[in-house]
Short mmCIF file of C-alpha atoms in Angstrom, two decimals:
data_model
loop_
_atom_site.label_atom_id
_atom_site.label_comp_id
_atom_site.label_asym_id
_atom_site.label_seq_id
_atom_site.Cartn_x
_atom_site.Cartn_y
_atom_site.Cartn_z
CA MET A 337 -67.06 -131.08 -79.69
CA ALA A 338 -65.46 -133.60 -77.48
CA VAL A 339 -61.94 -133.61 -76.25
CA ALA A 340 -60.19 -136.90 -75.60
CA SER A 341 -56.93 -137.05 -73.38
CA GLY A 342 -54.62 -139.89 -72.39
CA VAL A 343 -54.00 -140.79 -68.96
CA LEU A 344 -50.77 -142.42 -67.78
CA LEU A 345 -50.49 -144.07 -64.34
CA THR A 346 -46.93 -143.64 -62.91
CA GLY A 347 -46.18 -144.96 -59.44
CA GLY A 348 -49.36 -143.90 -58.03
CA ALA A 349 -49.52 -140.35 -59.78
CA VAL A 350 -51.60 -139.61 -62.36
CA ALA A 351 -50.30 -137.70 -65.48
CA VAL A 352 -52.76 -136.34 -68.06
CA ALA A 353 -51.61 -135.96 -71.53
CA PRO A 354 -52.33 -132.60 -73.21
CA GLY A 355 -55.69 -132.54 -75.32
CA ALA A 356 -57.12 -129.41 -77.08
CA SER A 357 -56.37 -125.99 -75.36
CA ALA A 358 -58.16 -125.75 -71.96
CA ALA A 359 -58.82 -122.05 -73.04
CA SER A 360 -60.36 -122.42 -76.26
CA HIS A 361 -63.66 -120.65 -76.89
CA PRO A 362 -66.75 -122.37 -77.86
CA SER A 363 -67.05 -119.68 -80.79
CA CYS A 364 -63.76 -120.67 -82.38
CA ASP A 365 -63.22 -122.40 -85.77
CA VAL A 366 -59.61 -123.16 -85.27
CA ASP A 367 -57.65 -124.15 -82.32
CA PHE A 368 -54.17 -123.09 -82.16
CA ARG A 369 -52.93 -125.07 -79.18
CA ASP A 370 -51.67 -122.14 -76.95
CA GLN A 371 -49.25 -120.46 -79.19
CA THR A 372 -47.59 -117.39 -77.92
CA ALA A 373 -47.36 -114.27 -80.09
CA LYS A 374 -46.64 -110.68 -79.80
CA ILE A 375 -48.89 -107.68 -80.25
CA SER A 376 -47.97 -105.69 -83.73
CA GLY A 377 -49.50 -102.36 -82.93
CA ASN A 378 -50.14 -99.83 -80.28
CA ASN A 379 -53.48 -99.40 -78.12
CA VAL A 380 -54.78 -102.80 -79.76
CA ARG A 381 -58.17 -103.43 -78.23
CA LEU A 382 -58.81 -106.73 -76.25
CA ARG A 383 -62.35 -107.28 -76.50
CA ALA A 384 -65.23 -109.22 -74.81
CA LYS A 385 -66.59 -110.54 -78.09
CA PRO A 386 -65.31 -111.05 -81.50
CA ASN A 387 -66.43 -107.81 -83.26
CA ALA A 388 -65.50 -104.48 -83.27
CA ASN A 389 -68.59 -102.98 -81.29
CA SER A 390 -67.69 -105.24 -78.56
CA THR A 391 -66.63 -104.07 -74.87
CA VAL A 392 -62.97 -103.30 -74.60
CA HIS A 393 -61.04 -105.37 -71.61
CA ARG A 394 -58.06 -103.50 -71.86
CA LEU A 395 -55.47 -101.86 -74.42
CA LEU A 396 -52.35 -103.82 -75.42
CA GLN A 397 -49.09 -102.23 -76.47
CA LYS A 398 -46.84 -103.21 -79.30
CA GLY A 399 -44.48 -105.94 -78.25
CA ALA A 400 -47.12 -107.21 -75.51
CA THR A 401 -46.82 -111.25 -75.30
CA VAL A 402 -50.15 -113.08 -75.51
CA THR A 403 -51.25 -116.73 -75.77
CA VAL A 404 -53.35 -117.29 -78.71
CA TYR A 405 -55.88 -120.27 -78.15
CA CYS A 406 -57.90 -120.14 -81.18
CA GLN A 407 -59.36 -118.51 -84.12
CA LYS A 408 -62.87 -117.41 -84.89
CA ASN A 409 -63.78 -116.73 -88.76
CA ALA A 410 -66.04 -113.83 -89.20
CA GLY A 411 -66.09 -113.37 -93.09
CA GLU A 412 -63.62 -112.78 -95.83
CA ALA A 413 -60.24 -111.64 -94.29
CA ASN A 414 -61.83 -111.15 -91.03
CA TRP A 415 -60.61 -113.32 -88.24
CA TRP A 416 -60.31 -112.88 -84.70
CA TYR A 417 -58.00 -114.39 -82.15
CA TYR A 418 -58.95 -115.33 -78.50
CA VAL A 419 -56.05 -114.69 -76.64
CA LYS A 420 -54.91 -114.17 -72.97
CA HIS A 421 -52.64 -111.02 -72.32
CA ASN A 422 -49.68 -112.80 -70.31
CA ALA A 423 -48.95 -110.13 -68.02
CA SER A 424 -52.30 -109.41 -66.70
CA GLY A 425 -54.09 -112.72 -67.25
CA VAL A 426 -56.87 -111.04 -69.06
CA LYS A 427 -58.74 -112.94 -71.88
CA GLY A 428 -60.35 -111.70 -74.95
CA TRP A 429 -60.57 -111.06 -78.45
CA VAL A 430 -58.16 -109.42 -80.90
CA TRP A 431 -58.57 -108.79 -84.57
CA TRP A 432 -55.99 -111.14 -86.38
CA ALA A 433 -53.74 -108.05 -88.01
CA TYR A 434 -52.46 -106.90 -84.78
CA VAL A 435 -51.21 -110.51 -83.54
#
């Protein structure tokens, strides 16, 4: 997927218009353009891959703020969000029901 971004020259400085999320994952089906959200459960697993058997990077607690970059469709009513835990900067996958 190619991403285009506009460039504007202003007094010698270069400003780049935002394109698609810089942190979107190649496995994603839907880009959310860096939306902020909160975790809705306790001990929510932030995983390395979008599946329940993947390595857990960290446990997130209810109310933790995350940046949601994109969504991976993994079957009927089974979606994973690629997120960044804002407090630690750790990125990974969270099952949709907890965001």
